[in-house]
PDB file of C-alpha atoms in Angstrom:
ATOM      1  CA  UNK A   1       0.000   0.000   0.000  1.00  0.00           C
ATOM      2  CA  UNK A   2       0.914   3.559  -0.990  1.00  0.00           C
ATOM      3  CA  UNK A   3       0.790   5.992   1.598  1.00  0.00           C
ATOM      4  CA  UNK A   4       0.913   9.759   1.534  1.00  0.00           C
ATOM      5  CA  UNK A   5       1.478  11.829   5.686  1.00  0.00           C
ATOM      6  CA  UNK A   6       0.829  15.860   5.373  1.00  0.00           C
ATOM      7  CA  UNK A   7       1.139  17.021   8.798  1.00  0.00           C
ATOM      8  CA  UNK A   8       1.995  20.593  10.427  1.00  0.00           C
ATOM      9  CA  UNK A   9       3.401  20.556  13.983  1.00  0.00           C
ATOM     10  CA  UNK A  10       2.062  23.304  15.098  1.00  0.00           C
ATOM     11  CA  UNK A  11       2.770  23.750  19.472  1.00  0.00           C
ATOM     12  CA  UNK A  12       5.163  21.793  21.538  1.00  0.00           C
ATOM     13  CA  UNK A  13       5.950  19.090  18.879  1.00  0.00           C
ATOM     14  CA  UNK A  14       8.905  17.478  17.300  1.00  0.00           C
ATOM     15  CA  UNK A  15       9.300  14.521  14.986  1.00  0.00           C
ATOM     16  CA  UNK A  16      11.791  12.190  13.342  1.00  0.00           C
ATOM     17  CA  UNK A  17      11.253  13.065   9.766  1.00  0.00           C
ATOM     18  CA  UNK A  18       9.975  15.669   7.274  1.00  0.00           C
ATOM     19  CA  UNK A  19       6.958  16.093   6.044  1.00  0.00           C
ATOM     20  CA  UNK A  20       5.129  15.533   3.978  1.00  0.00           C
ATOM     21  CA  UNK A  21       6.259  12.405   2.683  1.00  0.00           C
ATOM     22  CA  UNK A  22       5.002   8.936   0.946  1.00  0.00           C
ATOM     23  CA  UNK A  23       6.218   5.610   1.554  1.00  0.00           C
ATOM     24  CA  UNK A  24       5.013   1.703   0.701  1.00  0.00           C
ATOM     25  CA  UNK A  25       3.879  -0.298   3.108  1.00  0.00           C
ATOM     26  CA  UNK A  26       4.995  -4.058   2.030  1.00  0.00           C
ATOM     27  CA  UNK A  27       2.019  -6.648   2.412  1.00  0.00           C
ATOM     28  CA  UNK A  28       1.070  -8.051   5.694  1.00  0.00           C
ATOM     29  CA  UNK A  29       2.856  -5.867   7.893  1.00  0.00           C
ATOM     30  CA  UNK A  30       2.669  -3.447  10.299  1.00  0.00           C
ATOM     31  CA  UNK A  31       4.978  -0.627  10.628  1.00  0.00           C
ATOM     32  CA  UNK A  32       5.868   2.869  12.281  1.00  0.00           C
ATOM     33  CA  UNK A  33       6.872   5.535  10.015  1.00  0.00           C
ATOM     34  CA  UNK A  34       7.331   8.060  11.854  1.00  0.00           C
ATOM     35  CA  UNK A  35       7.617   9.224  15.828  1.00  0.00           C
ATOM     36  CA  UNK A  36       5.890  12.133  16.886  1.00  0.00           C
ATOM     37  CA  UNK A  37       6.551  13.818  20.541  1.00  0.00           C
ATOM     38  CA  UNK A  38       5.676  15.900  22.693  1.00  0.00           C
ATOM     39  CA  UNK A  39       8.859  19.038  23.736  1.00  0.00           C
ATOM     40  CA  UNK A  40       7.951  19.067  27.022  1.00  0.00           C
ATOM     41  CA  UNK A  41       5.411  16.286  28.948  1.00  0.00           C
ATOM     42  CA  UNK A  42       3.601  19.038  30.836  1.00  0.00           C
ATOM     43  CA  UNK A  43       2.653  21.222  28.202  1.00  0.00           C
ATOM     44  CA  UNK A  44      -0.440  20.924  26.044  1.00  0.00           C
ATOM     45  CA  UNK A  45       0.495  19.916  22.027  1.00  0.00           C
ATOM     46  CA  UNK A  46      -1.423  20.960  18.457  1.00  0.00           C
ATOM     47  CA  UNK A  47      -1.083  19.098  15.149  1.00  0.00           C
ATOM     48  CA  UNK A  48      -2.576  18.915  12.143  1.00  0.00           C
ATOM     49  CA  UNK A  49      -2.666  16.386   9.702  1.00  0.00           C
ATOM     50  CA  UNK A  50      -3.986  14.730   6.565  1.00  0.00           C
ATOM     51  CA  UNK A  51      -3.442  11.393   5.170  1.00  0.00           C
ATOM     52  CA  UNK A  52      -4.033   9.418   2.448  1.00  0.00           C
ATOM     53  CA  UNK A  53      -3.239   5.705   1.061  1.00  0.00           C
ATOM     54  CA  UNK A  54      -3.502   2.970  -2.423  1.00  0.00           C
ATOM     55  CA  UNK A  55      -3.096  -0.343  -2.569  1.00  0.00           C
ATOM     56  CA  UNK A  56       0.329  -0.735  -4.929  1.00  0.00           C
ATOM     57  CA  UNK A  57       3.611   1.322  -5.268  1.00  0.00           C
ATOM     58  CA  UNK A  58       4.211   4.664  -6.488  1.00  0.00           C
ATOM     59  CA  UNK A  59       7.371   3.317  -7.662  1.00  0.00           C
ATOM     60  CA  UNK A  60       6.609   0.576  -9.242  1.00  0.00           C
ATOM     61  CA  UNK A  61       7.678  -0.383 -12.623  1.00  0.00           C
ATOM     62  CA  UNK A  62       7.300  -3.196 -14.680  1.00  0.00           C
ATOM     63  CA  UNK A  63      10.243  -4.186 -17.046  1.00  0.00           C
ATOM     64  CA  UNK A  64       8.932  -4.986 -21.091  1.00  0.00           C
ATOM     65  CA  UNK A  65      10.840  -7.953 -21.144  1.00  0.00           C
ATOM     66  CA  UNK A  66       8.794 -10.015 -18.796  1.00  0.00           C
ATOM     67  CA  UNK A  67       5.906  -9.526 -20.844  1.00  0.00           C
ATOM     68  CA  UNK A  68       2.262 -10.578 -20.427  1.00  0.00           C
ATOM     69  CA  UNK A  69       0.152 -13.677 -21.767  1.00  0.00           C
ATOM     70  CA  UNK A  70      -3.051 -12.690 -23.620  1.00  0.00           C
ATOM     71  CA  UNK A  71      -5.346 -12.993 -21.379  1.00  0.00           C
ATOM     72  CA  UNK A  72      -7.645 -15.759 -22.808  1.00  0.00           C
ATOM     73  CA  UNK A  73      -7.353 -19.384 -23.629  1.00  0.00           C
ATOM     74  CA  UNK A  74      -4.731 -20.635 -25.913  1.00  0.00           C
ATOM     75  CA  UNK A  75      -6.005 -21.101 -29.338  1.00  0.00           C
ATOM     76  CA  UNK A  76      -8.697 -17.861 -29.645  1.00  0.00           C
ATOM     77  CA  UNK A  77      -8.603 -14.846 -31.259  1.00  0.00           C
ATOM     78  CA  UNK A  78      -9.889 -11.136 -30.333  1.00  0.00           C
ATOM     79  CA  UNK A  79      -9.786  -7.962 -31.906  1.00  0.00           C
ATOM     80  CA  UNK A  80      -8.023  -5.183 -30.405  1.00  0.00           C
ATOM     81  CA  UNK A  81     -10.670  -2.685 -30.299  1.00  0.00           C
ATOM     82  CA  UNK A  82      -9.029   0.271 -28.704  1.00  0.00           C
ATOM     83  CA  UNK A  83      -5.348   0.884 -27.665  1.00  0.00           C
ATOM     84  CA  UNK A  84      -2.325   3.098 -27.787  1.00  0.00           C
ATOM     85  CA  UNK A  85      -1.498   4.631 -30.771  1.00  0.00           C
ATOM     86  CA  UNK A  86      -4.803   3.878 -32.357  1.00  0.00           C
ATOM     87  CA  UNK A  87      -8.510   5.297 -32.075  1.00  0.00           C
ATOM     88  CA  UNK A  88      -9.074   6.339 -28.368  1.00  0.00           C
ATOM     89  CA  UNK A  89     -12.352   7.061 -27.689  1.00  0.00           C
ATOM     90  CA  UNK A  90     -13.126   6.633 -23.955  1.00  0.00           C
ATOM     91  CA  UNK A  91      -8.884   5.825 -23.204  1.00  0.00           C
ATOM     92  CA  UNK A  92      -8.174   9.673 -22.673  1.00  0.00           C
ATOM     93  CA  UNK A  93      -7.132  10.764 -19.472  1.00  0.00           C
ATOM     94  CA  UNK A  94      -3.609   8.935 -17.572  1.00  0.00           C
ATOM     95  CA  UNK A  95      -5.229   6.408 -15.912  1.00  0.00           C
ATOM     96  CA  UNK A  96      -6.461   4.521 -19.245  1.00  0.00           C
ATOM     97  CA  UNK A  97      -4.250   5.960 -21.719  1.00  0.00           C
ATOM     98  CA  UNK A  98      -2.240   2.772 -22.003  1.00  0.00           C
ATOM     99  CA  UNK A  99      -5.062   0.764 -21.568  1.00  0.00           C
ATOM    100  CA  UNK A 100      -6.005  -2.123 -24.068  1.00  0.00           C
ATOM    101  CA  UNK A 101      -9.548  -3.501 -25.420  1.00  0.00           C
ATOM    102  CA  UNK A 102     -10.291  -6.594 -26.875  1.00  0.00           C
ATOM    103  CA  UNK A 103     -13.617  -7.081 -28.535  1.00  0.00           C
ATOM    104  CA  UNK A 104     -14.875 -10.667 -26.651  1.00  0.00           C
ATOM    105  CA  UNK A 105     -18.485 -12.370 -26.678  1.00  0.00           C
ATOM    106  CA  UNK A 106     -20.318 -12.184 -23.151  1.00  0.00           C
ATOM    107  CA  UNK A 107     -19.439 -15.414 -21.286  1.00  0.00           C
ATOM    108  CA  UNK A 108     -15.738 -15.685 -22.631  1.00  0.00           C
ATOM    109  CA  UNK A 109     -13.089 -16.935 -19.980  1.00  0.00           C
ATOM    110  CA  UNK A 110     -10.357 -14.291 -19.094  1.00  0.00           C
ATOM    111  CA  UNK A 111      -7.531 -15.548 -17.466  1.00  0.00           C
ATOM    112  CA  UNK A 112      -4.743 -13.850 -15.462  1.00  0.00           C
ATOM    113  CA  UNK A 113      -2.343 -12.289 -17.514  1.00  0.00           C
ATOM    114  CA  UNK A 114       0.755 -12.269 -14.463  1.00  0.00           C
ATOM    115  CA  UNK A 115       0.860 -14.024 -11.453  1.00  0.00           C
ATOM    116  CA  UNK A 116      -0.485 -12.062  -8.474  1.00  0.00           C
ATOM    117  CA  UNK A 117      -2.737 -11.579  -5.518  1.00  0.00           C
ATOM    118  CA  UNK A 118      -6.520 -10.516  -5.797  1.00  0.00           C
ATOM    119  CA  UNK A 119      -7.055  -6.804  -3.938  1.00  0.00           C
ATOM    120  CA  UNK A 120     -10.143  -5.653  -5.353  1.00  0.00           C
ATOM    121  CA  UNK A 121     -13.314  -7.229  -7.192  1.00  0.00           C
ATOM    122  CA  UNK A 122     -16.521  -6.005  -7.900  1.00  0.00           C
ATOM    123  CA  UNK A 123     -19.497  -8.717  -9.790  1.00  0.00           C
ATOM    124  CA  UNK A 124     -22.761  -7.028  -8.930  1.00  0.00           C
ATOM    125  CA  UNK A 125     -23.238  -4.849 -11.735  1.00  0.00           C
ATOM    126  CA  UNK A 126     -25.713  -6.099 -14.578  1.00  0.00           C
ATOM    127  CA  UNK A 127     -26.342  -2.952 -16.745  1.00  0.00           C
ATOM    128  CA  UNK A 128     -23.876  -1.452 -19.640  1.00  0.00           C
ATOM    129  CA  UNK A 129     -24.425   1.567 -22.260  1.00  0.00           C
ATOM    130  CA  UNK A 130     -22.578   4.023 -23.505  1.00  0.00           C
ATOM    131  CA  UNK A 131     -23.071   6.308 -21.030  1.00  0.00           C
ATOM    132  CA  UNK A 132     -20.823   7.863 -18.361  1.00  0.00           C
ATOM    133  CA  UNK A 133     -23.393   7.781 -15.166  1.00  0.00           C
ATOM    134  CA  UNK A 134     -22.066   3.731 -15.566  1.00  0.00           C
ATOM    135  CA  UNK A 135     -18.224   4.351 -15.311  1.00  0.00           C
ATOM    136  CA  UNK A 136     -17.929   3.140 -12.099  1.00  0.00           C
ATOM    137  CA  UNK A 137     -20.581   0.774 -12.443  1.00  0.00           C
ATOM    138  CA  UNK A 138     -18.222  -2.298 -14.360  1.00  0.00           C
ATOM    139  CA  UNK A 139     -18.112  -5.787 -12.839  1.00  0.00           C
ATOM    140  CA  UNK A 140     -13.668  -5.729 -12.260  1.00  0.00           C
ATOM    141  CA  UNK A 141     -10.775  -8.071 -10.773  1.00  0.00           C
ATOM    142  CA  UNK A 142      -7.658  -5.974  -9.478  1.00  0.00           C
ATOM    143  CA  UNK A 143      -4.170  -8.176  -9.692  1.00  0.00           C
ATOM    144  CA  UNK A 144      -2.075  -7.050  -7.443  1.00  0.00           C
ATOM    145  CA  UNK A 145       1.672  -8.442  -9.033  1.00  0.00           C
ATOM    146  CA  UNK A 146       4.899  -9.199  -7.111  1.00  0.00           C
ATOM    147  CA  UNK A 147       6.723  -5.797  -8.709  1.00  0.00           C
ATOM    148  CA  UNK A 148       3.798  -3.527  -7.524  1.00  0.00           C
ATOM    149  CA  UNK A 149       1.709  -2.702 -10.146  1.00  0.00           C
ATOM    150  CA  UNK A 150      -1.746  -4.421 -10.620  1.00  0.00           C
ATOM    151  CA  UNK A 151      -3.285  -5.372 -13.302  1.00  0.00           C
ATOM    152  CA  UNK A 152      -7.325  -4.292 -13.929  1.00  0.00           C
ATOM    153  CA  UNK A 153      -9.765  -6.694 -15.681  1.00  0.00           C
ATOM    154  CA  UNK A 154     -13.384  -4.658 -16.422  1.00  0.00           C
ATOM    155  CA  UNK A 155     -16.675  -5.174 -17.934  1.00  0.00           C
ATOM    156  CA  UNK A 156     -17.062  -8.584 -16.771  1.00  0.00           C
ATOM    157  CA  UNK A 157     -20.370 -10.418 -16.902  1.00  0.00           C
ATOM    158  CA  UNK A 158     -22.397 -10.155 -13.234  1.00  0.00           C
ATOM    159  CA  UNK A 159     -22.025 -13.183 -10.844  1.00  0.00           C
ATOM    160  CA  UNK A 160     -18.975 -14.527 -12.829  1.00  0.00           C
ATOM    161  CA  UNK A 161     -15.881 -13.018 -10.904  1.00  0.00           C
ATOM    162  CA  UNK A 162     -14.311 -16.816  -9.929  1.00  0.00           C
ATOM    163  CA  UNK A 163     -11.553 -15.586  -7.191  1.00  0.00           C
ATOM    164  CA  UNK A 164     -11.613 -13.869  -3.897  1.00  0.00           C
ATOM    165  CA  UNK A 165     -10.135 -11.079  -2.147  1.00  0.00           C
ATOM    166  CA  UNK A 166      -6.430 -11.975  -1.079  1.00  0.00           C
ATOM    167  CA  UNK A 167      -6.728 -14.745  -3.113  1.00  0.00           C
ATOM    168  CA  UNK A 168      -3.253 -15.903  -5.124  1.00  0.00           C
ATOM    169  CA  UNK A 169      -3.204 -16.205  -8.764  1.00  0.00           C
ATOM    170  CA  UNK A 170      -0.970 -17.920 -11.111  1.00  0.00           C
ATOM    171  CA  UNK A 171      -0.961 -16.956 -14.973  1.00  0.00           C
ATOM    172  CA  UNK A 172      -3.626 -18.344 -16.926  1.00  0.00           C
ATOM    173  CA  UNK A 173      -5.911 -18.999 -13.635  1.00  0.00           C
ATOM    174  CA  UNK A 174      -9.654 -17.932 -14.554  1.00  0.00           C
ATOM    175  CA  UNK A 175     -10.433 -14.779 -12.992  1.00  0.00           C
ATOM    176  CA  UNK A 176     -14.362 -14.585 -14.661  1.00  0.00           C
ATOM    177  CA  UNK A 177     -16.136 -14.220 -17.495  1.00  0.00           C
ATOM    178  CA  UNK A 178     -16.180 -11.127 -20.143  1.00  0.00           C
ATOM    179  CA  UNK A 179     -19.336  -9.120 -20.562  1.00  0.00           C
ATOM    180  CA  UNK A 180     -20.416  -5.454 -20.943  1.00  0.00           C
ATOM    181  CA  UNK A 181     -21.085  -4.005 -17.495  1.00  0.00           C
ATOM    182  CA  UNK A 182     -20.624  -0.347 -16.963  1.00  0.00           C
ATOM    183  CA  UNK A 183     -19.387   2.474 -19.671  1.00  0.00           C
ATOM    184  CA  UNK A 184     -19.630  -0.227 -22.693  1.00  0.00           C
ATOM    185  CA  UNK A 185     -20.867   0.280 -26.527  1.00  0.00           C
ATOM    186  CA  UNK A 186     -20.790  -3.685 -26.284  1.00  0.00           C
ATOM    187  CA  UNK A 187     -18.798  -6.600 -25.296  1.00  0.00           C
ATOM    188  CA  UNK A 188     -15.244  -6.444 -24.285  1.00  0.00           C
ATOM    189  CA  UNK A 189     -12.778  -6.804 -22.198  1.00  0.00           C
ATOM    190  CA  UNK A 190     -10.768  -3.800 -20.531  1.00  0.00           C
ATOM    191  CA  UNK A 191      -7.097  -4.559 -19.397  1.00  0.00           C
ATOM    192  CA  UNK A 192      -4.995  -1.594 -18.099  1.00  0.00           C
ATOM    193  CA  UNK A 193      -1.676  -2.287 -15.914  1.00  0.00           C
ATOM    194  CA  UNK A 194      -1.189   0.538 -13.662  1.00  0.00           C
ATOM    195  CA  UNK A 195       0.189   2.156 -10.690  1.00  0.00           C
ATOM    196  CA  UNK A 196      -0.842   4.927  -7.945  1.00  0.00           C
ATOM    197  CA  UNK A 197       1.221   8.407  -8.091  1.00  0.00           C
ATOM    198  CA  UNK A 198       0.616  11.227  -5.777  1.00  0.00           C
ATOM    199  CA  UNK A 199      -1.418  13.711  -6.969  1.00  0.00           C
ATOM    200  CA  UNK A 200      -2.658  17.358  -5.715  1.00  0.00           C
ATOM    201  CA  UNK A 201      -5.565  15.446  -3.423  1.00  0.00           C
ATOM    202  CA  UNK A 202      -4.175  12.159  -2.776  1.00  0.00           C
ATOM    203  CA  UNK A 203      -3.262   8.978  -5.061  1.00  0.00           C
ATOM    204  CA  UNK A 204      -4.617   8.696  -8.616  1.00  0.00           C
ATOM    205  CA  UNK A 205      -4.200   5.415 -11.009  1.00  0.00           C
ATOM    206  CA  UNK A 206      -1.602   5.683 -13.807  1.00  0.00           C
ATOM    207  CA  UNK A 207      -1.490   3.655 -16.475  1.00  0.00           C
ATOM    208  CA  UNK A 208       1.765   1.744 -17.820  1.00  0.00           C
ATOM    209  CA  UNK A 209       2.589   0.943 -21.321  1.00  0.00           C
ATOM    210  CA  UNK A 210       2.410  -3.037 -21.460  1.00  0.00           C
ATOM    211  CA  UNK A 211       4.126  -5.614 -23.795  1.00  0.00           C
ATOM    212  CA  UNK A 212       2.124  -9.163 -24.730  1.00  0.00           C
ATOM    213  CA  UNK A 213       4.113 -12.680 -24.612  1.00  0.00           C
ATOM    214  CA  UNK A 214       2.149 -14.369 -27.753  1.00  0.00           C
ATOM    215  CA  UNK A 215       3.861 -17.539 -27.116  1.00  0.00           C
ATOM    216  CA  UNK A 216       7.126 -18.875 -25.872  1.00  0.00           C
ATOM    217  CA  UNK A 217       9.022 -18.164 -28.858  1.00  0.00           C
ATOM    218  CA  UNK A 218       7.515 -14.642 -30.378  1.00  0.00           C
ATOM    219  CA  UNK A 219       8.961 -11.858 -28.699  1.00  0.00           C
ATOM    220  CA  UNK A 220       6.922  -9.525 -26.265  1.00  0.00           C
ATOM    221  CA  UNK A 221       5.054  -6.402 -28.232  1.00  0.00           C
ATOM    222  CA  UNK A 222       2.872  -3.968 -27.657  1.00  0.00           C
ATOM    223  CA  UNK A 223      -0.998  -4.737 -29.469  1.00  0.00           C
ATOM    224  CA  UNK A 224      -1.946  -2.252 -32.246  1.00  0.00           C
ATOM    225  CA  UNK A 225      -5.462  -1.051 -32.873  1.00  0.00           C
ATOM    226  CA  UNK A 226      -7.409  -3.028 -35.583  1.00  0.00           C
ATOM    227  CA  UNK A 227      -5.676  -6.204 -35.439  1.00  0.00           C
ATOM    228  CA  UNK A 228      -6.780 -10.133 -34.311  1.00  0.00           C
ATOM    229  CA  UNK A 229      -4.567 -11.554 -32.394  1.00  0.00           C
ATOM    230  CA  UNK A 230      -4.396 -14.939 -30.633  1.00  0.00           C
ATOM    231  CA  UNK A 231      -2.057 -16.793 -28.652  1.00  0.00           C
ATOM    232  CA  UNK A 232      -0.205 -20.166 -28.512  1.00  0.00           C
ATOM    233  CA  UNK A 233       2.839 -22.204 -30.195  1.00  0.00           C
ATOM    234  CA  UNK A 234       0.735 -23.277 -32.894  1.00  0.00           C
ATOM    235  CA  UNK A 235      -1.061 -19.677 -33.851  1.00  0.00           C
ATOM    236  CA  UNK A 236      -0.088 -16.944 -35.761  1.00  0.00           C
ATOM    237  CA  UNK A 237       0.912 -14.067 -32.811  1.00  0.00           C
ATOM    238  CA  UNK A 238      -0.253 -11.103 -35.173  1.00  0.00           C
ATOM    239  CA  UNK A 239      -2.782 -11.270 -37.808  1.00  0.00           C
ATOM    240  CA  UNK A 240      -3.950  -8.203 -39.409  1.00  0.00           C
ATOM    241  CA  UNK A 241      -7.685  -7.716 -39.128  1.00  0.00           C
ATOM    242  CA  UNK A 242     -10.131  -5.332 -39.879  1.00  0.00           C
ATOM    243  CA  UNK A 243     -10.743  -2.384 -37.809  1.00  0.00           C
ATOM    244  CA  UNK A 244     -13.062  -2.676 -34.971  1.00  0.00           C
ATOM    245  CA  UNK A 245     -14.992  -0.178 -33.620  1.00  0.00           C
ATOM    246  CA  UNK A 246     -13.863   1.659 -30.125  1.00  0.00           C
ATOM    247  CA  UNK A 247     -15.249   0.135 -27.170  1.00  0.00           C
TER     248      UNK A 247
END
């Protein structure tokens, strides 16, 4: 977890650092980070103080050449239907802009694309349109993965989210089934890789380019807009396509 400490010691106060200041909390622990005291013990004190915390760390970063695996079953092929350096439509502010949609029927396994623990989930939803009163209205799983960023997996179909909350995950596990839940022209899945940064009122989500493994032998690549792609040894990793339309 991400934390962020804004505090003014205002009467009879001293502590053992600076602030403000932001630091990551590693999982399962509990920590002090900081000391705060009083000058003198008979004397009344005054503080003041604002805090503020995400799950992941602000200085995370994920290195291209571990790649991820598409996340569906070996074998099938989607449609990238919106990503970097194509058509954005709805992918336009930082915490989306290197997200990645692939046009997929309702129902459709996704898989984990990195190994990682479950830290947020959501399958209650049942209603998607194009319409922004439902953008925080999608049926999600949130990866958390071993080098701090976590992985986001949206618009899936209500009562199919198939893992729990602290739950481990290994690549290729199921995590549910696609659908259209929330801010959706139709079925897809949304996959973003991100990480919090400290912004003017606490942590916001930033999104991270990310490379795809197609199988053990292609090298890792970014997904371009308009194209079907599929993995596995025996498919073709890239396979030009007609455009889709933005999700």
């Amino acid at each position: 977890v991400s934390v962020s400490i804004e505090m003014t010691l205002e009467d009879n106060v001293v502590a053992d650092r600076s602030f403000p200041f932001e630091y990551v909390v590693p999982p399962n622990t509990v920590q002090c980070i900081a000391r705060i005291s009083r000058l003198y013990k008979d004397r009344d004190f005054s503080i003041r103080y604002s805090s503020s915390w995400m799950v992941g760390d602000f200085n995370a970063r994920h290195s291209p050449k571990d790649g991820y695996r598409l996340p569906w079953q070996l074998g099938e092929y989607y449609q990238v239907s919106q990503a970097y350096g194509g058509t954005i439509t709805t992918h336009t502010d930082r915490s989306s802009r290197y997200a990645v949609d692939f046009g997929m029927p309702v129902g459709t396994p996704v898989l984990a694309a990195r190994s990682g623990t479950v830290v947020n989930m959501e399958d209650s939803f049942s209603v998607g349109a194009l319409d922004k009163v439902l953008s925080d209205k999608a049926n999600f799983v949130d990866i958390l993965h071993d080098d701090g960023t976590i992985a986001t997996y949206a618009h899936l179909a209500v009562r199919s989210v198939a893992v729990r909350l602290g739950q481990r995950v290994s690549v290729g596990e199921k995590l549910g089934l696609s659908g259209s839940t929330g801010y959706s022209s139709g079925p897809h899945l949304h996959f973003s890789v991100w990480r919090p940064e400290k912004g003017v009122k606490g942590f916001v989500q930033v999104s991270l380019p990310v490379e795809f493994c197609m199988d053990d032998t292609a090298p890792c690549a970014p997904v371009r807009y308009g194209t079907t792609i599929s993995s596995g040894p025996t498919a073709s990793p890239l396979v030009n396509g007609s455009s889709a339309g933005p999700d």
